[in-house]
PDB file of C-alpha atoms and ligand atoms in Angstrom:
ATOM      1  CA  MET A  26      29.008  -2.809  -9.037  1.00 45.00           C
ATOM      2  CA  LYS A  27      27.386  -2.183  -5.690  1.00 63.00           C
ATOM      3  CA  THR A  28      23.685  -1.558  -5.748  1.00 65.00           C
ATOM      4  CA  THR A  29      22.728   1.750  -4.217  1.00 94.00           C
ATOM      5  CA  SER A  30      19.299   2.506  -5.694  1.00 98.00           C
ATOM      6  CA  ALA A  31      15.911   0.907  -5.177  1.00 98.00           C
ATOM      7  CA  LEU A  32      12.357   1.517  -6.345  1.00 98.00           C
ATOM      8  CA  LEU A  33       9.521   1.707  -3.814  1.00 98.00           C
ATOM      9  CA  ILE A  34       5.966   1.335  -5.081  1.00 98.00           C
ATOM     10  CA  VAL A  35       3.553   2.461  -2.399  1.00 98.00           C
ATOM     11  CA  ASP A  36       0.154   0.796  -1.949  1.00 98.00           C
ATOM     12  CA  VAL A  37      -1.031   0.318  -5.551  1.00 98.00           C
ATOM     13  CA  GLN A  38      -3.938  -1.810  -4.348  1.00 98.00           C
ATOM     14  CA  ASN A  39      -7.480  -2.233  -5.665  1.00 98.00           C
ATOM     15  CA  ASP A  40      -9.110  -0.360  -2.782  1.00 98.00           C
ATOM     16  CA  PHE A  41      -7.079   2.751  -3.609  1.00 98.00           C
ATOM     17  CA  CYS A  42      -8.107   2.653  -7.267  1.00 98.00           C
ATOM     18  CA  PRO A  43     -11.444   3.723  -8.791  1.00 97.00           C
ATOM     19  CA  GLY A  44     -14.121   1.214  -7.724  1.00 97.00           C
ATOM     20  CA  GLY A  45     -12.294   0.378  -4.481  1.00 98.00           C
ATOM     21  CA  GLY A  46     -13.156   1.051  -0.824  1.00 97.00           C
ATOM     22  CA  LEU A  47     -11.042   4.203  -0.551  1.00 97.00           C
ATOM     23  CA  PRO A  48     -10.487   5.251  -4.142  1.00 97.00           C
ATOM     24  CA  VAL A  49      -7.846   7.823  -4.954  1.00 97.00           C
ATOM     25  CA  PRO A  50      -9.012   9.881  -7.960  1.00 96.00           C
ATOM     26  CA  GLU A  51      -7.200   8.496 -11.039  1.00 97.00           C
ATOM     27  CA  GLY A  52      -5.312   6.114  -8.745  1.00 98.00           C
ATOM     28  CA  ASP A  53      -5.111   3.513 -11.497  1.00 98.00           C
ATOM     29  CA  ARG A  54      -3.325   5.982 -13.801  1.00 98.00           C
ATOM     30  CA  VAL A  55      -0.077   5.347 -11.939  1.00 98.00           C
ATOM     31  CA  VAL A  56      -0.042   1.701 -13.021  1.00 98.00           C
ATOM     32  CA  PRO A  57       1.290   1.986 -16.608  1.00 98.00           C
ATOM     33  CA  VAL A  58       3.823   4.599 -15.526  1.00 98.00           C
ATOM     34  CA  LEU A  59       5.078   2.450 -12.671  1.00 98.00           C
ATOM     35  CA  ASN A  60       5.372  -0.471 -15.106  1.00 98.00           C
ATOM     36  CA  HIS A  61       7.897   1.597 -17.088  1.00 98.00           C
ATOM     37  CA  TYR A  62       9.820   2.375 -13.925  1.00 98.00           C
ATOM     38  CA  MET A  63       9.833  -1.299 -12.915  1.00 98.00           C
ATOM     39  CA  ALA A  64      11.134  -2.318 -16.347  1.00 98.00           C
ATOM     40  CA  LEU A  65      13.977   0.168 -16.054  1.00 98.00           C
ATOM     41  CA  PHE A  66      14.935  -0.933 -12.530  1.00 98.00           C
ATOM     42  CA  GLY A  67      14.577  -4.588 -13.564  1.00 97.00           C
ATOM     43  CA  GLU A  68      16.914  -4.171 -16.561  1.00 97.00           C
ATOM     44  CA  ARG A  69      19.476  -2.683 -14.233  1.00 96.00           C
ATOM     45  CA  LYS A  70      19.023  -5.474 -11.669  1.00 96.00           C
ATOM     46  CA  LEU A  71      18.024  -3.019  -8.966  1.00 97.00           C
ATOM     47  CA  PRO A  72      15.665  -4.029  -6.145  1.00 97.00           C
ATOM     48  CA  ILE A  73      11.951  -3.269  -6.392  1.00 98.00           C
ATOM     49  CA  PHE A  74       9.825  -3.026  -3.257  1.00 98.00           C
ATOM     50  CA  ALA A  75       6.028  -2.939  -3.188  1.00 98.00           C
ATOM     51  CA  SER A  76       4.353  -1.865   0.028  1.00 98.00           C
ATOM     52  CA  ARG A  77       0.789  -2.784   0.842  1.00 98.00           C
ATOM     53  CA  ASP A  78      -1.737  -1.615   3.387  1.00 98.00           C
ATOM     54  CA  TRP A  79      -2.708  -4.845   5.173  1.00 98.00           C
ATOM     55  CA  HIS A  80      -5.302  -4.198   7.855  1.00 98.00           C
ATOM     56  CA  PRO A  81      -7.203  -6.489  10.199  1.00 98.00           C
ATOM     57  CA  ALA A  82     -11.002  -6.170   9.859  1.00 97.00           C
ATOM     58  CA  THR A  83     -11.133  -4.289  13.174  1.00 97.00           C
ATOM     59  CA  THR A  84      -8.690  -1.403  13.527  1.00 97.00           C
ATOM     60  CA  SER A  85      -8.803   2.118  14.973  1.00 97.00           C
ATOM     61  CA  HIS A  86      -7.730   3.217  11.480  1.00 97.00           C
ATOM     62  CA  PHE A  87     -11.304   2.648  10.219  1.00 97.00           C
ATOM     63  CA  ARG A  88     -14.208   5.045  10.747  1.00 97.00           C
ATOM     64  CA  ASP A  89     -16.313   2.398  12.509  1.00 95.00           C
ATOM     65  CA  TYR A  90     -13.670   2.083  15.225  1.00 96.00           C
ATOM     66  CA  GLY A  91     -12.715   5.725  15.752  1.00 95.00           C
ATOM     67  CA  GLY A  92     -10.558   6.437  12.697  1.00 95.00           C
ATOM     68  CA  ILE A  93     -11.210   8.631   9.676  1.00 94.00           C
ATOM     69  CA  TRP A  94     -11.170   6.088   6.853  1.00 96.00           C
ATOM     70  CA  PRO A  95     -13.753   3.792   5.307  1.00 97.00           C
ATOM     71  CA  VAL A  96     -12.891   0.088   5.343  1.00 98.00           C
ATOM     72  CA  HIS A  97     -10.047  -0.696   2.925  1.00 98.00           C
ATOM     73  CA  CYS A  98      -7.274  -3.204   2.309  1.00 98.00           C
ATOM     74  CA  VAL A  99      -8.453  -5.843   4.765  1.00 98.00           C
ATOM     75  CA  GLN A 100      -5.969  -8.725   4.816  1.00 98.00           C
ATOM     76  CA  GLY A 101      -6.757 -11.333   2.169  1.00 97.00           C
ATOM     77  CA  SER A 102      -9.582  -9.332   0.535  1.00 98.00           C
ATOM     78  CA  GLU A 103      -9.846  -8.501  -3.157  1.00 98.00           C
ATOM     79  CA  GLY A 104      -9.466  -4.835  -2.260  1.00 98.00           C
ATOM     80  CA  ALA A 105      -6.096  -5.520  -0.657  1.00 98.00           C
ATOM     81  CA  ARG A 106      -4.659  -7.147  -3.780  1.00 98.00           C
ATOM     82  CA  PHE A 107      -2.247  -5.216  -5.946  1.00 98.00           C
ATOM     83  CA  HIS A 108      -3.853  -3.752  -9.086  1.00 98.00           C
ATOM     84  CA  ARG A 109      -3.985  -6.538 -11.620  1.00 97.00           C
ATOM     85  CA  ASP A 110      -2.187  -4.576 -14.331  1.00 98.00           C
ATOM     86  CA  LEU A 111       0.728  -3.705 -12.072  1.00 98.00           C
ATOM     87  CA  ALA A 112       3.558  -5.745 -13.590  1.00 98.00           C
ATOM     88  CA  LEU A 113       5.340  -6.720 -10.400  1.00 98.00           C
ATOM     89  CA  PRO A 114       8.429  -8.801 -11.174  1.00 98.00           C
ATOM     90  CA  GLU A 115       8.831 -12.251  -9.637  1.00 97.00           C
ATOM     91  CA  ASP A 116      11.540 -11.030  -7.303  1.00 96.00           C
ATOM     92  CA  VAL A 117       9.581  -8.035  -6.026  1.00 98.00           C
ATOM     93  CA  ILE A 118       9.979  -7.588  -2.282  1.00 97.00           C
ATOM     94  CA  VAL A 119       6.523  -7.132  -0.746  1.00 98.00           C
ATOM     95  CA  ILE A 120       6.359  -5.283   2.550  1.00 98.00           C
ATOM     96  CA  SER A 121       3.190  -4.970   4.659  1.00 98.00           C
ATOM     97  CA  LYS A 122       1.965  -2.372   7.119  1.00 98.00           C
ATOM     98  CA  GLY A 123      -1.161  -1.509   9.089  1.00 98.00           C
ATOM     99  CA  MET A 124      -1.458  -4.883  10.835  1.00 97.00           C
ATOM    100  CA  ASP A 125      -1.408  -3.344  14.329  1.00 97.00           C
ATOM    101  CA  PRO A 126      -5.074  -2.475  15.112  1.00 97.00           C
ATOM    102  CA  SER A 127      -4.008   0.572  17.115  1.00 96.00           C
ATOM    103  CA  ARG A 128      -1.893   2.255  14.453  1.00 94.00           C
ATOM    104  CA  ASP A 129      -2.433   3.959  11.074  1.00 94.00           C
ATOM    105  CA  ASP A 130       0.937   3.067   9.542  1.00 95.00           C
ATOM    106  CA  TYR A 131       1.022   5.464   6.609  1.00 96.00           C
ATOM    107  CA  SER A 132       4.753   5.091   6.026  1.00 98.00           C
ATOM    108  CA  ALA A 133       6.409   2.157   4.276  1.00 98.00           C
ATOM    109  CA  PHE A 134       9.103   2.491   6.935  1.00 98.00           C
ATOM    110  CA  GLN A 135       6.560   0.981   9.336  1.00 97.00           C
ATOM    111  CA  ALA A 136       6.256  -2.032   7.037  1.00 98.00           C
ATOM    112  CA  ILE A 137       7.866  -5.433   7.411  1.00 97.00           C
ATOM    113  CA  MET A 138       8.653  -8.333   5.110  1.00 96.00           C
ATOM    114  CA  ASP A 139       6.852 -11.676   5.500  1.00 94.00           C
ATOM    115  CA  ASP A 140       9.613 -12.856   7.835  1.00 95.00           C
ATOM    116  CA  GLY A 141       9.158  -9.817  10.077  1.00 96.00           C
ATOM    117  CA  VAL A 142      12.282  -7.923   8.994  1.00 97.00           C
ATOM    118  CA  ARG A 143      11.721  -4.177   8.853  1.00 97.00           C
ATOM    119  CA  PHE A 144      11.984  -2.282   5.578  1.00 98.00           C
ATOM    120  CA  SER A 145      14.768  -0.021   6.887  1.00 97.00           C
ATOM    121  CA  VAL A 146      16.819  -3.073   7.879  1.00 97.00           C
ATOM    122  CA  VAL A 147      16.463  -4.634   4.432  1.00 96.00           C
ATOM    123  CA  LEU A 148      17.534  -1.386   2.789  1.00 97.00           C
ATOM    124  CA  LYS A 149      20.595  -1.248   4.988  1.00 96.00           C
ATOM    125  CA  GLU A 150      21.516  -4.878   4.257  1.00 95.00           C
ATOM    126  CA  LEU A 151      21.245  -4.220   0.518  1.00 95.00           C
ATOM    127  CA  GLY A 152      23.346  -1.060   0.760  1.00 95.00           C
ATOM    128  CA  ILE A 153      20.559   1.157  -0.592  1.00 97.00           C
ATOM    129  CA  ARG A 154      21.357   4.848  -0.436  1.00 97.00           C
ATOM    130  CA  LYS A 155      18.769   6.228  -2.834  1.00 98.00           C
ATOM    131  CA  LEU A 156      15.071   5.482  -2.954  1.00 98.00           C
ATOM    132  CA  TYR A 157      12.766   6.309  -5.872  1.00 98.00           C
ATOM    133  CA  VAL A 158       9.164   6.503  -4.677  1.00 98.00           C
ATOM    134  CA  GLY A 159       5.860   6.371  -6.546  1.00 98.00           C
ATOM    135  CA  GLY A 160       2.341   5.108  -5.866  1.00 98.00           C
ATOM    136  CA  LEU A 161      -0.628   6.053  -3.703  1.00 98.00           C
ATOM    137  CA  ALA A 162      -1.479   8.355  -2.173  1.00 97.00           C
ATOM    138  CA  THR A 163       0.659  11.479  -2.577  1.00 98.00           C
ATOM    139  CA  ASP A 164      -0.736  13.201   0.512  1.00 97.00           C
ATOM    140  CA  TYR A 165      -0.595  10.201   2.890  1.00 97.00           C
ATOM    141  CA  CYS A 166       1.454   7.058   2.415  1.00 98.00           C
ATOM    142  CA  VAL A 167       3.747   8.424  -0.309  1.00 98.00           C
ATOM    143  CA  LYS A 168       4.433  11.580   1.690  1.00 98.00           C
ATOM    144  CA  GLU A 169       5.115   9.755   4.960  1.00 98.00           C
ATOM    145  CA  SER A 170       7.338   7.204   3.210  1.00 98.00           C
ATOM    146  CA  VAL A 171       9.369   9.926   1.494  1.00 98.00           C
ATOM    147  CA  LEU A 172       9.775  11.923   4.718  1.00 98.00           C
ATOM    148  CA  ASP A 173      10.789   8.800   6.654  1.00 98.00           C
ATOM    149  CA  GLY A 174      13.299   7.890   3.942  1.00 98.00           C
ATOM    150  CA  LEU A 175      14.897  11.302   4.311  1.00 98.00           C
ATOM    151  CA  ARG A 176      14.892  10.914   8.118  1.00 98.00           C
ATOM    152  CA  HIS A 177      16.733   7.630   7.635  1.00 97.00           C
ATOM    153  CA  GLY A 178      19.450   9.515   5.768  1.00 97.00           C
ATOM    154  CA  LEU A 179      18.554   8.282   2.285  1.00 97.00           C
ATOM    155  CA  SER A 180      18.387  10.357  -0.871  1.00 97.00           C
ATOM    156  CA  VAL A 181      14.801  10.235  -2.040  1.00 98.00           C
ATOM    157  CA  ALA A 182      13.346  10.966  -5.460  1.00 98.00           C
ATOM    158  CA  LEU A 183       9.600  11.533  -5.734  1.00 98.00           C
ATOM    159  CA  LEU A 184       8.341  10.121  -9.048  1.00 98.00           C
ATOM    160  CA  GLU A 185       5.882  12.886  -9.780  1.00 98.00           C
ATOM    161  CA  ASP A 186       4.345  11.253 -12.836  1.00 98.00           C
ATOM    162  CA  ALA A 187       3.658   8.069 -10.847  1.00 98.00           C
ATOM    163  CA  VAL A 188       1.716   9.418  -7.860  1.00 98.00           C
ATOM    164  CA  ARG A 189      -1.872  10.542  -7.236  1.00 98.00           C
ATOM    165  CA  GLY A 190      -3.405  12.088  -4.129  1.00 98.00           C
ATOM    166  CA  VAL A 191      -6.603  11.821  -2.096  1.00 96.00           C
ATOM    167  CA  ASP A 192      -7.067  15.607  -1.690  1.00 95.00           C
ATOM    168  CA  LEU A 193      -9.578  15.401   1.166  1.00 92.00           C
ATOM    169  CA  LYS A 194      -9.048  19.145   1.126  1.00 95.00           C
ATOM    170  CA  PRO A 195      -8.292  20.591  -2.322  1.00 96.00           C
ATOM    171  CA  GLY A 196      -4.575  21.298  -2.589  1.00 97.00           C
ATOM    172  CA  ASP A 197      -3.472  18.623  -0.099  1.00 97.00           C
ATOM    173  CA  SER A 198      -1.359  16.848  -2.720  1.00 98.00           C
ATOM    174  CA  ALA A 199       0.354  20.030  -3.854  1.00 98.00           C
ATOM    175  CA  SER A 200       1.143  20.909  -0.224  1.00 98.00           C
ATOM    176  CA  ALA A 201       2.427  17.387   0.348  1.00 98.00           C
ATOM    177  CA  ILE A 202       4.808  17.749  -2.610  1.00 98.00           C
ATOM    178  CA  ASP A 203       6.019  21.097  -1.262  1.00 98.00           C
ATOM    179  CA  GLU A 204       6.599  19.514   2.137  1.00 98.00           C
ATOM    180  CA  MET A 205       8.591  16.626   0.638  1.00 98.00           C
ATOM    181  CA  VAL A 206      10.715  18.959  -1.481  1.00 98.00           C
ATOM    182  CA  THR A 207      11.358  21.298   1.464  1.00 98.00           C
ATOM    183  CA  ALA A 208      12.491  18.262   3.477  1.00 98.00           C
ATOM    184  CA  GLY A 209      15.013  17.416   0.746  1.00 98.00           C
ATOM    185  CA  ALA A 210      13.247  15.161  -1.766  1.00 98.00           C
ATOM    186  CA  GLU A 211      14.072  15.530  -5.445  1.00 98.00           C
ATOM    187  CA  ARG A 212      11.193  15.724  -7.960  1.00 98.00           C
ATOM    188  CA  MET A 213      11.605  13.408 -10.908  1.00 97.00           C
ATOM    189  CA  ASN A 214       9.707  12.037 -13.893  1.00 98.00           C
ATOM    190  CA  PHE A 215      10.371   9.112 -16.222  1.00 98.00           C
ATOM    191  CA  SER A 216      12.191  11.012 -18.970  1.00 97.00           C
ATOM    192  CA  GLN A 217      14.493  12.600 -16.400  1.00 97.00           C
ATOM    193  CA  LEU A 218      15.250   9.168 -14.989  1.00 96.00           C
ATOM    194  CA  GLN A 219      16.007   7.791 -18.468  1.00 94.00           C
ATOM    195  CA  ALA A 220      18.484  10.621 -18.959  1.00 95.00           C
ATOM    196  CA  ASP A 221      20.119   9.926 -15.596  1.00 93.00           C
ATOM    197  CA  PRO A 222      19.452   6.262 -14.860  1.00 93.00           C
ATOM    198  CA  PRO A 223      19.694   4.770 -11.377  1.00 94.00           C
ATOM    199  CA  SER A 224      22.627   2.569 -10.449  1.00 93.00           C
TER     200      SER A 224
HETATM  201 ZN1  LIG B 330      -4.953   2.053   5.587  1.00 68.19          ZN
END
């Protein structure tokens, strides 16, 4: 059977979890939930992607160089590592973004694989038509990834029980979810996915 679904785990890195450089409140709570999702996709032999923010030490993305964010996810640092309890399978496809010091790169669609191939190209090669998205943070990288997925003509499901937001302004995450749904994303949680599993 042709694979048409894939799981995308957005930026579940130490710096986005409590204790990190740019902690998302309760960011680590997505880890056990995403582990369930990964097990389900793994059983069904469906591809699992993990994006990571992967910045140089000097980038206009950081506050010190004109951006709005504190230092986070610097290439090779402990903060840039995936959360240690995130049970990434051996065949996970890691994609990296944020390497260009002049760009923010919130969306996983700006990410590339180690060999330089763009995420959208890999999806096309694998025949992926539907993307299930969870991770951090709802109001930035998850939102931009979901919107870009829809722009690329994919069906996109937002895994609502597997995301957390920054909420720089209170309500940002709720507005982000509204924006994604208005753009065509489907809201989903783990029990709904179990009842209607991906293929
Ligand atoms: Zn970043």
